Each structure stands twice: as structure tokens, then as C-alpha cells.
Coordinates of C-alpha atoms and ligand atoms in Angstrom, one line a residue:
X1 CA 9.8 -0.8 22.4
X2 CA 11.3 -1.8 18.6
X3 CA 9.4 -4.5 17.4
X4 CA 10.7 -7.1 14.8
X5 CA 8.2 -6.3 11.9
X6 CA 9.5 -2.2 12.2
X7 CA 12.5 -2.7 10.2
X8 CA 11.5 -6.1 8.8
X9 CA 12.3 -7.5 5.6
X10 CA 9.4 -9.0 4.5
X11 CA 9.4 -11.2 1.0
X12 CA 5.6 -11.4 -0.5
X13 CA 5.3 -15.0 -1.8
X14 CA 2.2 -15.3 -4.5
X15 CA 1.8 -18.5 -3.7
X16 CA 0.3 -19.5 -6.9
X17 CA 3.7 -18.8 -8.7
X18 CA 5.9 -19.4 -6.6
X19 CA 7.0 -23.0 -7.0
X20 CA 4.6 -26.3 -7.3
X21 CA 5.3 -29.6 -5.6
X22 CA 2.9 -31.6 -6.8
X23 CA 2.8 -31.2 -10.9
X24 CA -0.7 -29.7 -11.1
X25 CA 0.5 -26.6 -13.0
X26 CA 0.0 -24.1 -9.8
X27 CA 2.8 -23.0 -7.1
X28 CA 2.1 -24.5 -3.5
X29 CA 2.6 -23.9 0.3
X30 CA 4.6 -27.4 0.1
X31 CA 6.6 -25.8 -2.9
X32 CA 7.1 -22.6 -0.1
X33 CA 8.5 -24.8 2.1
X34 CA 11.0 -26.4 -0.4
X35 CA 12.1 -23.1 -1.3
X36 CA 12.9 -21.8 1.9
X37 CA 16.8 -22.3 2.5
X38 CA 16.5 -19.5 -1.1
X39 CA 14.9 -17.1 0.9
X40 CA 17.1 -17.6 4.1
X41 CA 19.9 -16.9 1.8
X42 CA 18.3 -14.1 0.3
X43 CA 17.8 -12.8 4.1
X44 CA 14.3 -12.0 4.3
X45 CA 12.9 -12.2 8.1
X46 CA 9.3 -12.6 7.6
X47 CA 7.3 -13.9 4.8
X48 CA 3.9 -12.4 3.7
X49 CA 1.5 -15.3 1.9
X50 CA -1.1 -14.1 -0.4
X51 CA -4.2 -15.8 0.5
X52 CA -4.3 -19.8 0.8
X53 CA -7.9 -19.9 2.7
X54 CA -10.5 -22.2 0.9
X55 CA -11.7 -20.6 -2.4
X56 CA -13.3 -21.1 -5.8
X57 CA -10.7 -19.0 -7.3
X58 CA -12.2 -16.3 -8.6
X59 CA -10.2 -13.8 -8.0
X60 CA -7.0 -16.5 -6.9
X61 CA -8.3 -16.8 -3.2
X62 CA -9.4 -13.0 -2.2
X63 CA -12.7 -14.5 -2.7
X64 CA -12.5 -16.9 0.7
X65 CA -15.3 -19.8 1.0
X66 CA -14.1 -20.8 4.6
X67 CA -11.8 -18.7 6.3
X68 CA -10.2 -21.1 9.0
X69 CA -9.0 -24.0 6.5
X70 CA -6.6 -24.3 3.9
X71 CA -7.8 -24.7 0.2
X72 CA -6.2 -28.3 -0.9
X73 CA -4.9 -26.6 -4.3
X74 CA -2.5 -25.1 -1.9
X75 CA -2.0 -28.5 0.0
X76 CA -4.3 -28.3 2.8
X77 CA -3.5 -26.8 6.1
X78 CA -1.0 -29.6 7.0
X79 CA 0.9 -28.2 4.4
X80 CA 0.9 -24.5 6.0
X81 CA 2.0 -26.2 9.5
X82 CA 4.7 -27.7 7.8
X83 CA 5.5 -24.5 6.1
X84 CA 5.3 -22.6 10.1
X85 CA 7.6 -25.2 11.4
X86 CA 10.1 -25.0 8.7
X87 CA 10.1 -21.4 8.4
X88 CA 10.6 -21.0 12.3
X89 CA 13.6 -23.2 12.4
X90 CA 15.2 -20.7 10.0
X91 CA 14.5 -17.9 12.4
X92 CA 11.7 -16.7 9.5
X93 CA 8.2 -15.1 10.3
X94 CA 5.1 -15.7 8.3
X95 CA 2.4 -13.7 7.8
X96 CA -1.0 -14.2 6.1
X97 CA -3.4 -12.4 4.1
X98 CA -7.2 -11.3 5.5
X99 CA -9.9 -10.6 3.6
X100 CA -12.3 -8.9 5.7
X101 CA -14.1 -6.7 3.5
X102 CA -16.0 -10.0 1.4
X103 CA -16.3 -13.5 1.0
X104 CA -16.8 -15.9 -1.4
X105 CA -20.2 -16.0 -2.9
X106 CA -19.8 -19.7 -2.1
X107 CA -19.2 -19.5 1.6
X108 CA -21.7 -21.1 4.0
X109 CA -23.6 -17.3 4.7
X110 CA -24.3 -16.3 1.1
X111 CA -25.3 -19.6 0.3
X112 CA -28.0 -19.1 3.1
X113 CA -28.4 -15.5 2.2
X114 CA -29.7 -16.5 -1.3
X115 CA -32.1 -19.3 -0.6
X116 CA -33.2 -17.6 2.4
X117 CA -34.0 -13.9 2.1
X118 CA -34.5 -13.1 5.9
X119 CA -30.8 -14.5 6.6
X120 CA -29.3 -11.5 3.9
X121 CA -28.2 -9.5 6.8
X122 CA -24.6 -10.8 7.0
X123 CA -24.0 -8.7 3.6
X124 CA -25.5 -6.3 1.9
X125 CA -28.6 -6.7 0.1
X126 CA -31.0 -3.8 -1.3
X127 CA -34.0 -3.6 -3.3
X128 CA -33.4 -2.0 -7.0
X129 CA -34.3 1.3 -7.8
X130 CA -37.0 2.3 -10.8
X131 CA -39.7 0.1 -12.1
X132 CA -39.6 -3.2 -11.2
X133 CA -36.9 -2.9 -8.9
X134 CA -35.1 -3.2 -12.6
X135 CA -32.2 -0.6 -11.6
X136 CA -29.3 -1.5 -9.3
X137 CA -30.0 0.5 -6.1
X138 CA -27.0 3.0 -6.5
X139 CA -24.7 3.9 -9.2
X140 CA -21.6 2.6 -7.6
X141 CA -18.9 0.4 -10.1
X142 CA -16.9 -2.4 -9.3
X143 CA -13.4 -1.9 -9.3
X144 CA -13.0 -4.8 -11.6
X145 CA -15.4 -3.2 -13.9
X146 CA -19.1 -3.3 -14.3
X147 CA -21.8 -2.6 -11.7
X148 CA -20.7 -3.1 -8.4
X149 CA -24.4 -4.8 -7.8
X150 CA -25.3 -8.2 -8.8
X151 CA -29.6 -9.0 -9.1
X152 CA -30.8 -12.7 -7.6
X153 CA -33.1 -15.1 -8.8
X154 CA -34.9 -15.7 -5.5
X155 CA -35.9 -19.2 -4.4
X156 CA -39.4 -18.8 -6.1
X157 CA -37.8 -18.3 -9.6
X158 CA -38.4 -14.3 -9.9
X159 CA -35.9 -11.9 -10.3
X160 CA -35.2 -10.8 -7.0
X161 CA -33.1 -8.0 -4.7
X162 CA -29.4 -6.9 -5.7
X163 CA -26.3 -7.3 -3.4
X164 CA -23.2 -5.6 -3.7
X165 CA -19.6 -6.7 -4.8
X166 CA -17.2 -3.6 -4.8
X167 CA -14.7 -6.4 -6.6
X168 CA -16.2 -9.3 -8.4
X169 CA -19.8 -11.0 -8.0
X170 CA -17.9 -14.0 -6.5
X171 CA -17.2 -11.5 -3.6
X172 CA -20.1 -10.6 -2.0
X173 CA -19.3 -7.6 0.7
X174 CA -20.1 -8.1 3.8
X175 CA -22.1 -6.2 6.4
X176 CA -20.0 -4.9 9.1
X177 CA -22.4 -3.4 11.2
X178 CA -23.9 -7.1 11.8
X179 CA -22.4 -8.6 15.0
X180 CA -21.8 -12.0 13.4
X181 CA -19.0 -10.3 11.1
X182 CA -16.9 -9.6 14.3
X183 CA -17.8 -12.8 16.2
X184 CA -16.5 -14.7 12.6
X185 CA -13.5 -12.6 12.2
X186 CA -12.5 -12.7 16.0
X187 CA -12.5 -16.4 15.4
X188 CA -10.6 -16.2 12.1
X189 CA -7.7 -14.4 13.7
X190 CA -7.0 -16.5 17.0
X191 CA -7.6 -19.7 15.1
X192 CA -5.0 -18.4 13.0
X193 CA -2.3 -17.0 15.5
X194 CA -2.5 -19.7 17.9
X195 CA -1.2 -21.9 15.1
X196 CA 2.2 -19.8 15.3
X197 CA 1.0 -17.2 12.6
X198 CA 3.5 -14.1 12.9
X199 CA 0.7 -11.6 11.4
X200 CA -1.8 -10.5 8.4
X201 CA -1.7 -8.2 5.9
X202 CA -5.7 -7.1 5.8
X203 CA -7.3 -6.7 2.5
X204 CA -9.2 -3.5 1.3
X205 CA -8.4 -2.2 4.9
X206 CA -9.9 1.1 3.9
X207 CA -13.0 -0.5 2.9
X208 CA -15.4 -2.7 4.8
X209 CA -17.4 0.1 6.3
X210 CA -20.4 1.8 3.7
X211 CA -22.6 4.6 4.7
X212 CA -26.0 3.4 5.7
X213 CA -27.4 5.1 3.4
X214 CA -25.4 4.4 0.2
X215 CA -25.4 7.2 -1.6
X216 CA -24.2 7.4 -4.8
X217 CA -20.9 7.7 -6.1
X218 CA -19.7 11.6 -8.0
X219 CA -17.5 10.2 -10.0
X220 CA -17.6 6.5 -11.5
X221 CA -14.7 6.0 -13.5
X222 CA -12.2 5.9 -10.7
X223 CA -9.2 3.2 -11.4
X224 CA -8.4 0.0 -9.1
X225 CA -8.6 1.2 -5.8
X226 CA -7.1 4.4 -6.2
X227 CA -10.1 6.2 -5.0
X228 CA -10.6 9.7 -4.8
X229 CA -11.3 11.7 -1.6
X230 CA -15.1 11.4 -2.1
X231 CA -15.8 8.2 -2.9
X232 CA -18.5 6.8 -0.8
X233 CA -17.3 3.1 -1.1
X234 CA -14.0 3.7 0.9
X235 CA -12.7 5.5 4.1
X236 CA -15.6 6.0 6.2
X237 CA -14.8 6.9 9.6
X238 CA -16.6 4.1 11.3
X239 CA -13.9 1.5 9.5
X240 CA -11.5 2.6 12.7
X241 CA -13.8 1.2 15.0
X242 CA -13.6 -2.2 13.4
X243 CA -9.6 -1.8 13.5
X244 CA -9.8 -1.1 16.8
X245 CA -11.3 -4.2 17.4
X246 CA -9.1 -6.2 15.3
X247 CA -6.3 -5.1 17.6
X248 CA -7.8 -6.0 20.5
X249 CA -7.4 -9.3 19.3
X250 CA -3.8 -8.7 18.3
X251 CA -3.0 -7.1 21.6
X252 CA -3.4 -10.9 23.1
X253 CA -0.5 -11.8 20.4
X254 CA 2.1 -9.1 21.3
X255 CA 4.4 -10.5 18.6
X256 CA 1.7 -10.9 15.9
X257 CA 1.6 -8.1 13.3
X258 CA -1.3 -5.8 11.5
X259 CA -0.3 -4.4 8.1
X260 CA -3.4 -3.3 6.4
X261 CA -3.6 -2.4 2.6
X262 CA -4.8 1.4 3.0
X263 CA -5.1 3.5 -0.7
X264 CA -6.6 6.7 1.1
X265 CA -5.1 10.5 0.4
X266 CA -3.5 12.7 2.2
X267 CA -1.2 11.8 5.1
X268 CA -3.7 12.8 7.7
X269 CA -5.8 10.2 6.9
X270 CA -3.7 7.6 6.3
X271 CA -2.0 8.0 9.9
X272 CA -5.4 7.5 11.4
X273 CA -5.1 4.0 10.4
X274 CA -1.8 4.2 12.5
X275 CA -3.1 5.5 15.8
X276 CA -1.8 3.6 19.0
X277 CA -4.9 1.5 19.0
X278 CA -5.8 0.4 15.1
X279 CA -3.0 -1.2 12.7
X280 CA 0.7 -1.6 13.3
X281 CA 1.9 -1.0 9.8
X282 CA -0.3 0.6 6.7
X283 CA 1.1 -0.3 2.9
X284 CA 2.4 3.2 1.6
X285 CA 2.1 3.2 -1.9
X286 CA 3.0 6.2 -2.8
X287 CA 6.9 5.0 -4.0
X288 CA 5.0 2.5 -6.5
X289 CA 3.1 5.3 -8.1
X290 CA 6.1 7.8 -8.3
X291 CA 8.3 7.6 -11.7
X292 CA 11.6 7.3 -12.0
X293 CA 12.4 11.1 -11.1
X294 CA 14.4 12.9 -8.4
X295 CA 11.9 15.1 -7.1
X296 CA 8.7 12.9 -7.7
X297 CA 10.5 9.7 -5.4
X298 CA 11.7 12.4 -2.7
X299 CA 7.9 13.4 -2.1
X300 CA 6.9 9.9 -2.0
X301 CA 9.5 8.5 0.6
X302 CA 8.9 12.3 2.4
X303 CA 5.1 12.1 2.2
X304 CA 5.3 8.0 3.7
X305 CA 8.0 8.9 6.2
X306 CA 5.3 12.3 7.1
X307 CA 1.7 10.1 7.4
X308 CA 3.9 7.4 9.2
X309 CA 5.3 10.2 12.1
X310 CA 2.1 11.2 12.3
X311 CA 1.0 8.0 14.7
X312 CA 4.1 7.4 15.7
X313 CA 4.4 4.6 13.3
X314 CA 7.3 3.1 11.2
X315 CA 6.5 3.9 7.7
X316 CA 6.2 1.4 4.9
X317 CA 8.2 0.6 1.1
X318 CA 7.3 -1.3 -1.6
X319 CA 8.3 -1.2 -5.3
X320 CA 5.7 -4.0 -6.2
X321 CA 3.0 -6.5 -5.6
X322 CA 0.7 -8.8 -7.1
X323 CA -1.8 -5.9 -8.1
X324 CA 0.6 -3.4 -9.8
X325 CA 3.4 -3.9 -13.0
X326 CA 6.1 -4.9 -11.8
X327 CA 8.7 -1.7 -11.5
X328 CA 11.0 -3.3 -14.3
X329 CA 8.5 -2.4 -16.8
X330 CA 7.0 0.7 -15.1
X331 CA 10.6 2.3 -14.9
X332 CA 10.9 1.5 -19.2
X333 CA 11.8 -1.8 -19.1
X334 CA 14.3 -3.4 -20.5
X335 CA 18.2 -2.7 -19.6
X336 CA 16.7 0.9 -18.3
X337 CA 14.2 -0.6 -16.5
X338 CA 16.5 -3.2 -14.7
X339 CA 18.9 -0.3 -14.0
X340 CA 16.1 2.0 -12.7
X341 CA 14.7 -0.7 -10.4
X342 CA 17.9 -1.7 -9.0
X343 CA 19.2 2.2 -8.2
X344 CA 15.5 2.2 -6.6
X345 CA 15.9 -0.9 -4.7
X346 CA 19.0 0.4 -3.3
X347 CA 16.6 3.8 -2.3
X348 CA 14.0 1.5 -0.7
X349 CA 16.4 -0.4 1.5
X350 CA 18.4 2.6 2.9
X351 CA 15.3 3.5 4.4
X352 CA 13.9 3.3 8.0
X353 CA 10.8 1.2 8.3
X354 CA 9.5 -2.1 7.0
X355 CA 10.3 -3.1 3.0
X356 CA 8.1 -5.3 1.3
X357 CA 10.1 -7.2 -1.8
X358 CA 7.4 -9.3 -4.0
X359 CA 8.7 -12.8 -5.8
X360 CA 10.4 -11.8 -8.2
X361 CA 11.6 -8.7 -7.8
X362 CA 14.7 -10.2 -6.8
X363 CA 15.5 -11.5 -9.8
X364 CA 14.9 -8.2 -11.6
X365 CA 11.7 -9.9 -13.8
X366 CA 9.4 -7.6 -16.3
X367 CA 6.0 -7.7 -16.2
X368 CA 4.4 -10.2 -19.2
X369 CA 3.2 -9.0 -22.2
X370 CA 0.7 -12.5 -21.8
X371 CA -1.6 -13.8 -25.1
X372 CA -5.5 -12.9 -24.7
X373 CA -6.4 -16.4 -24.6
X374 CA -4.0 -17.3 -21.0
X375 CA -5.7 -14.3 -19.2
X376 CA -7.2 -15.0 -16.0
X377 CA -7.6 -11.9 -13.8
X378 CA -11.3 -11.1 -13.5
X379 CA -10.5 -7.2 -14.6
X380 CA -10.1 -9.1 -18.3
X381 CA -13.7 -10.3 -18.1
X382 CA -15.5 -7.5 -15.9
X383 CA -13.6 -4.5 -17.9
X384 CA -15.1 -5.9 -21.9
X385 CA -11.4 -6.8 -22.4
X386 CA -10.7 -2.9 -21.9
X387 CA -8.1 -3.7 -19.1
X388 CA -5.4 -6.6 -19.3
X389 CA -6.1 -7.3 -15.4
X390 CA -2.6 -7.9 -13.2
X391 CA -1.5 -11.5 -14.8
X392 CA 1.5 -9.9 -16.3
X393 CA 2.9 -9.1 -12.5
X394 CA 2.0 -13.3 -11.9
X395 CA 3.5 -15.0 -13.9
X396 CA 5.2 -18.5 -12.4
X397 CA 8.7 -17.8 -11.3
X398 CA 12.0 -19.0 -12.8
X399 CA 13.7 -21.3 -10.7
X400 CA 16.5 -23.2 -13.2
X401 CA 16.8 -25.0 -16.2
X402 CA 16.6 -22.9 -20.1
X403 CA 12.5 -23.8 -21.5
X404 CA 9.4 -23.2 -19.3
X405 CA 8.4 -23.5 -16.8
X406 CA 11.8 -23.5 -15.7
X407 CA 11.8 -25.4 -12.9
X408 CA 8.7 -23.9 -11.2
X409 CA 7.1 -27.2 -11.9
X410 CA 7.2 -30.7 -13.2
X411 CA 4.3 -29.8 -15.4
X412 CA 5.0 -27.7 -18.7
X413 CA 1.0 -26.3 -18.6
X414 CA 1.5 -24.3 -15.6
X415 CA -1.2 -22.1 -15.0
X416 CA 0.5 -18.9 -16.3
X417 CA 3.0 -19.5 -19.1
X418 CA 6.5 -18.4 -18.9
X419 CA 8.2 -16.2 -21.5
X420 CA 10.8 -18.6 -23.1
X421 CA 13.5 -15.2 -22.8
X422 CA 13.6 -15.7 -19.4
X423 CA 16.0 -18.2 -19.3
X424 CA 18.8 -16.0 -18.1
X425 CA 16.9 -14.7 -15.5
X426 CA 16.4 -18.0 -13.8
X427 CA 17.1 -18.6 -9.8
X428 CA 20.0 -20.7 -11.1
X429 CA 21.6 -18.6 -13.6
X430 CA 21.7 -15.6 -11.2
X431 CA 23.4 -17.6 -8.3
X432 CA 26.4 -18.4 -11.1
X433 CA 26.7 -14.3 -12.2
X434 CA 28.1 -12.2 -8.8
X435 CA 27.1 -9.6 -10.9
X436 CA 23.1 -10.4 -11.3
X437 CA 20.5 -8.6 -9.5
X438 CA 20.1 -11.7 -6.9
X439 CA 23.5 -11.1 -6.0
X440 CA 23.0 -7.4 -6.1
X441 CA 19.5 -7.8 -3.5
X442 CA 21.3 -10.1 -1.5
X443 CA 24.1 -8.1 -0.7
X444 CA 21.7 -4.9 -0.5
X445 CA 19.8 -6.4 2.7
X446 CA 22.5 -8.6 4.1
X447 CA 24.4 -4.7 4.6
X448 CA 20.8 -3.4 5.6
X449 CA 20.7 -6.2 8.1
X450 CA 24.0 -6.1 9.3
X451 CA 25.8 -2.5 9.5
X452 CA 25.8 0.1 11.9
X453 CA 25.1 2.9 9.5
X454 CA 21.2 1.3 8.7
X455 CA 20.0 2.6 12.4
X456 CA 18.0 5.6 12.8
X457 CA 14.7 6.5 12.2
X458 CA 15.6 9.9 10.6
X459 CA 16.3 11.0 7.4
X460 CA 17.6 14.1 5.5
X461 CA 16.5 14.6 2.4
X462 CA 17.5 16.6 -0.6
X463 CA 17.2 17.1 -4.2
X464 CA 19.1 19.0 -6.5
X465 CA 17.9 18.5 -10.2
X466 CA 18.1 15.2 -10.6
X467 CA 20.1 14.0 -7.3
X468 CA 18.6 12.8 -4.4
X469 CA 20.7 12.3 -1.4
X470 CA 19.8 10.6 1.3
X471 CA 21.3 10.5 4.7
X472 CA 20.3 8.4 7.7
X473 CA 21.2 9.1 10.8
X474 CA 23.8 6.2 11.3
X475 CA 25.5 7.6 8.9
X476 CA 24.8 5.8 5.8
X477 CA 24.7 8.2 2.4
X478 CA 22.2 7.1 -0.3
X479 CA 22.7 8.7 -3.8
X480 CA 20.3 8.4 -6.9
X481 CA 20.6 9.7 -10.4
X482 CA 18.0 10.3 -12.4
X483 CA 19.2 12.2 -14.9
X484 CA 21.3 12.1 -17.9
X485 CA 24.6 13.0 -17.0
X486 CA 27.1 10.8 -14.8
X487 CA 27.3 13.5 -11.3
X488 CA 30.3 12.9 -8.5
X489 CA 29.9 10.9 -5.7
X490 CA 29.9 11.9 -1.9
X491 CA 33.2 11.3 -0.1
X492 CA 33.3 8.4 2.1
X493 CA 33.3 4.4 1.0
X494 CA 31.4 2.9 -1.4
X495 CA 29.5 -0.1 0.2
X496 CA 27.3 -1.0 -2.5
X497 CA 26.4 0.1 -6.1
X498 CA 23.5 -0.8 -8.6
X499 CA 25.4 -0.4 -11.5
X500 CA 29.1 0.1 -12.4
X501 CA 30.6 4.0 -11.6
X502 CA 32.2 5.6 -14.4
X503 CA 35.6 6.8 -13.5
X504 CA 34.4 7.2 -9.7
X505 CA 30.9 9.1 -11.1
X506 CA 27.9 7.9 -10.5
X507 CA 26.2 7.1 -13.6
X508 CA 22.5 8.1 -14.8
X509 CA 19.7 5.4 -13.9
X510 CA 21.9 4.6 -10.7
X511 CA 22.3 4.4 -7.1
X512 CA 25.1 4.6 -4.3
X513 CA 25.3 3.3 -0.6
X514 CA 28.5 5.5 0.5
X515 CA 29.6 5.4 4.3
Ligands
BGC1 C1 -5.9 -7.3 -3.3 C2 -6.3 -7.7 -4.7 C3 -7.7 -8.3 -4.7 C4 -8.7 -7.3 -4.0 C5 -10.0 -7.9 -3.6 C6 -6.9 -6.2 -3.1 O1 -6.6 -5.1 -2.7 O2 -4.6 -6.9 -3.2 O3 -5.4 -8.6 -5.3 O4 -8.2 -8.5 -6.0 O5 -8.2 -6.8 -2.8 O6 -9.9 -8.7 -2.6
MG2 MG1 0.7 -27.4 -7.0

């Protein structure tokens, strides 16, 4: 059976910068909700919320203090029923985020943990290594930068055991070989769905499962969560067990979708996330790391479609997300860059499977070039102001109007500044231009949405020099140019195209939907 999520348009909302209702400088669920008759237009079926749980904000709500409430910043959880209902009655879905893998070194447990050291067993607490105990107990490094192990001052006043963070210190890991975990989780996820949730993206869902033994990492310097094939901090075998039992919970919700957040290699053992029994959908990222190149974004969308046939799952595109630069920037930024990432857009959503757009994208926005002294991602901190963090990717977005924060909220001191050039890229500006990219998306998945020649879960692909071609089997013809030379079009109709054709070629920096 086809379900709903396996050609899904999905629309991540950062909640943060989305769009405030209540003047305190950061976006809202409230601010969602007023926003919705945007994204109807836009034609997104299901929404994907970054997390809105109870948090101290240290890493913007991945660090989760009580995972069955809704933090107030985000208008409490009366605000998320009100954004269920309204959603609903527009025939849109909305999915959450998880965060299995930690909490919040403020929720309930780690309080206890640290003033009680025989209730530590809900996470993962060692003794140090060397004299002392003076040496964290393995060599492993946060991704954020830094140790990955934080020391304790017990309740006596001494210096004390470590525990272990793979992200910040305000994000204890948990133990997942401790029953309580699954009880708590179990709990999290029905409280969740029987309030008319459509689904969760999971967190880190390659993570949450350590060797016993911890041993230590080979090699230490390995970027944000693109780990290598031997790191002992991700994809251990027994994390399928606890996917297994996460969708025993979702097989009471038939409707309710799994997307888990899976940076492993190799195809293999990416599908094993897929089998029949463990998630519905894995993130495939491997069209975000690919460059603007014919041969590089064929492996990618062949490699996803590959790992995703491999469980008999529908495979998985995204161009961006809150973690990465947006792909305006990544493609050169920019008029290039908004050429590249529209042609790519139009790649994405000729394919079979589910698309994930994030805020923004829509609208064709850059990542932010932000001042020093605004930076708020913990990577800023934890990296010795080495690594800028992902800010530039969150930055609040336009809505109207020609001076920050345009729109996004009554309150000029928004918790993110907006670039003053980004006037013409407002919400408003675009719906005036039929030419602007939120014309150009809209009209990309209403077609997706809508015509015959989108159906089929095969593709044909092929590459010569810089072409790709693309052809589904309904009949639809995607064409992208990566080179520097306009090249002829297929014959057939053009539906759609992501920038103007030059005397019927199709123009470097471009793509074609031809039928
Ligand atoms: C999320 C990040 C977050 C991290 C820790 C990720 O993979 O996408 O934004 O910082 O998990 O929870
Ligand atoms: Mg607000």
C-alpha cells in the first residue's frame, strides 16, 4: 500500500524563525499557525517542526528538559493543538522532531543523576582514566567541539565521575540499554500521536546505541556528524533493536510516520535502517553534499534511489536544513547560486519519493554572513571560535515590508538579525514578481502534485558531460546543465523551467521539466 508521506511534500518549519506572534524577538507555533494559508498556497502536505519540547535552549530545543510539554517560548502546548487543528482543516500533516539520543542536562533524571550518584544509570557516567581519575575515560570529541565528556562536582564538593555528551554538555546521552529509556520514550511517542501528531523526524537516529565498552575513537577530527565507517560513537548494530521498538509503537498509528536523521556510509547500511520493521523513511543526504556537477548529483540521486530499493523503501531529497548552508550559498551564491538551486530544485522534485523543502528555500535565501557578537550556535563556543556554527542557515524569515525584521515580528531585536538586502526577497515582494523563485517553487510542486507524468517509482538516468537527463516512468523528462555552454532540449513540451531558454537551448546553471 502507497502511503501519504512516500511522495510527500514536506516543508521543515525552524520554528524559531519562522514568524513570531507575540513580539518577543523569537518565531512561534502561534506564528505557524498564522502562516498557514502561505504554505497551503505553496502546496506542501505535511509540515516537519523542529523541536518545540520544554528546553533551556542550548542548542535551540535539541536539548529537551521534558519531553511531553511544550516550552512556553513556543506558546505552550495549547498553541501546538491550535496549530494540529488548523493545519488539519487545510488537509496539512504535521510532524515533530525526537530527540532520543539525549536530554537536557536539566531534565528531571540528570538532575537526580548528579545529586545522587547511584541513580546515574539512566545515562552514561564513567570514572576518568589516569591519576585521579583526572583524564576523561575515552578519547572521544564532541561534535560541537571539545571533549565529548563533561567531569562533576559530586554532592560532597569533590571533583567527581565524567558523563558523556556526543553534542554539547547541556545534552547529556542517555543510556539505552536501561529499560526506563524505552518505558519514557514509549510514553513520549503515544502522548504525542494520540494528540493527532502525523509523525517524527528522530534525531541522531544512527546514534543512541555505544559499545559497552567504549573504546576509543581512531580518528578524532571527524566533522558534524559525518562520521566515518569506524567511529565507535555511531552505527552500532544494536541501535536497530531500539528502532524496532520504536515502530512497534508506530505500528498502533498506521498513518503516523518515522523519518530518522541517519549520516551512515554506504547504501547497505543505510537500508538497514529501512527494513520492514525499523523506520519508514531515512534523511538521504547525499544530494546536500554533492556540488553543482552532472556526474557528482547523478551518483547522489542513484546512490539514495539504490540504499532506498534496498528495503523496499521510498527514498528521500533534501537540498537543505537547519544544520547545513543553505544551497544558495553552497552552489556560489549570488545570481549563480539562485540559478544553480533553482535548476536543482527542479531535479529534486522530479523525483520519486518524499522532498524535504526547509523555510526559506522557497524564497531562494543565502546563508548569512552574521557578525561574531549575534552568534548563538554552541559550535561557536565549543569549536574556540574555529567554526561559525549553523546560524547563517537560521536566520528569521522575510515575510514583507523593506527594513528588518521584515515582518517576522513586531519586535526589531529578533533573535537573529536580518540582512537589510533582503528586502526583495521578502514573502511579499515575491508574490508581486510571477517570475520569483516562490512563484517558480509553487508552480514546481503544484505540477509535481498534480500531473500524470510525476508517477512511477523508476528512473533512468544518464549523464553525458555535463547533462543529466532524467526520465520517470510517467513520462516526465528532467534536464540539467551544468556546464558552460547552452545544450538543446529534448523534444516534447516544456512544462516548467528554472531560468529563461535561450533561443529554445537550455542554458548553463539550468533545468527543464519537458513532457
Ligand atoms: C540536529 C542538530 C542538533 C543535533 C543534536 C542533529 O542532528 O539536526 O540540529 O544540534 O542533532 O541534537
Ligand atoms: Mg515569539
Amino acid at each position: 500500500m502507497r502511503r501519504w508521506w512516500a511522495d510527500a511534500v514536506f516543508y521543515q518549519v525552524y520554528p524559531r524563525s519562522f514568524a513570531d506572534s507575540d513580539g518577543d524577538g523569537v518565531g512561534d507555533l502561534d506564528g505557524v499557525s498564522a502562516r498557514l494559508d502561505y504554505l497551503a498556497a505553496l502546496g506542501v502536505g505535511a509540515l516537519w517542526l523542529n523541536p518545540v519540547m520544554v528546553s533551556p535552549m542550548a542548542d535551540h530545543g535539541y536539548d529537551v528538559a521534558d519531553p511531553r510539554d511544550v516550552d512556553p517560548l513556543f506558546g505552550g502546548i495549547a498553541a501546538l493543538d491550535r496549530l494540529l487543528d488548523a493545519a488539519h482543516a487545510r488537509g496539512i500533516r504535521v510532524t515533530m522532531d525526537l530527540v532520543p539520543n539525549h536530554t537536557s542536562s536539566a531534565h528531571p533524571w540528570f538532575v537526580e543523576a548528579l545529586a545522587d550518584p547511584r541513580r546515574r544509570d539512566r545515562y552514561i557516567f564513567r570514572d576518568g582514566r589516569g591519576p585521579g581519575g583526572d583524564a576523561p575515560p575515552n578519547n572521544w570529541v564532541s561534535v560541537f567541539g571539545g571533549p565529548a565528556w563533561t567531569r562533576v562536582t559530586e554532592p560532597d564538593g569533590r571533583l567527581g565521575q565524567w558523563y558523556l555528551h556526543l553534542f554539547d554538555p547541556g545534552q547529556p546521552d542517555l543510556n539505552w540499554n536501561h529499560p526506563e529509556v524505552f518505558e519514557d520514550l514509549e510514553k513520549t511517542l503515544r502522548f504525542w500521536l494520540d494528540r493527532g501528531v502525523d509523525g517524527f523526524r528522530i534525531d541522531v537516529a544512527h546514534g543512541m546505541a555505544k559499545p559497552p565498552e567504549l573504546p576509543d575513537m581512531v580518528v578524532t577530527d571527524s566533522a558534524l556528524l559525518r562520521n566515518s565507517d569506524d567511529d565507535p560513537r555511531f552505527d552500532n548494530d544494536s541501535v536497530h533493536d531500539i528502532h524496532r521498538f520504536i515502530r512497534r509503537v508506530f505500528d498502533d498509528y498506521p498513518d503516523a510516520v518515522a523519518v530518522g536523521e541517519v549520516w551512515v556510509h554506504g547504501n547497505e547500511r543505510f537500508a538497514k535502517y529501512l527494513r520492514p520493521d525499523e523506520l519508514h523513511l531515512g534523511f538521504n543526504f547525499r544530494l546536500v553534499q554533492a556540488d553543482f556537477d552532472a556526474t557528482e548529483v547523478h551518483d547522489a540521486i542513484d546512490n539514495a534511489i539504490v540504499a532506498a530499493d534496498l528495503a523496499g523503501a521510498a527514498p528521500t531529497w533534501t537540498l537543505s536544513n537547519h544544520d547545513v548552508e543553505r544551497e544558495v550559498t553552497r552552489y556560489g551564491g549570488g545570481a549563480r547560486g539562485l540559478a544553480r538551486a533553482r535548476a536543482m530544485a527542479l531535479v529534486m522534485l522530479a523525483l520519486p519519493g518524499a522532498v524535504f523543502v526547509y523555510n526559506g528555500e522557497e524564497l531562494g535565501l543565502p546563508n548569512v554572513d552574521l557578525p561574531d557578537a549575534v552568534l548563538q550556535d554552541p559550535v561557536w563556543e565549543r569549536s574556540g571560535h574555529t567554526e561559525r556554527g549553523r546560524d547563517g542557515c537560521r536566520v528569521p524569515m522575510p515575510w514583507s515590508g523593506d527594513t528588518p525584521p521584515f515582518g517576522f515580528s513586531s519586535n526589531t531585536d529578533t533573535w537573529l538579525p536580518a540582512p537589510a538586502d533582503w528586502a526583495p526577497l521578502t514573502v511579499q515582494r515575491q508574490q508581486d514578481d510571477p517570475s520569483s523563485t516562490l512563484h517558480f517553487y509553487q508552480r514546481a510542486i503544484e505540477l509535481r502534485s498534480s500531473r500524470g507524468e510525476f508517477t512511477g517509482s523508476r528512473v533512468e538516468l544518464a549523464t553525458a558531460g555535463d547533462v543529466l537527463t532524467l526520465r520517470r516512468g510517467g513520462g516526465l523528462v528532467c534536464v540539467l546543465n551544468t556546464g558552460a555552454v547552452p545544450m538543446p532540449l529534448p523534444p516534447g513540451e516544456v512544462l516548467l523551467n528554472s531560468g529563461e531558454l535561450i533561443d529554445g537551448r537550455l542554458p548553463p546553471d539550468t533545468a527543464v521539466w519537458v513532457v
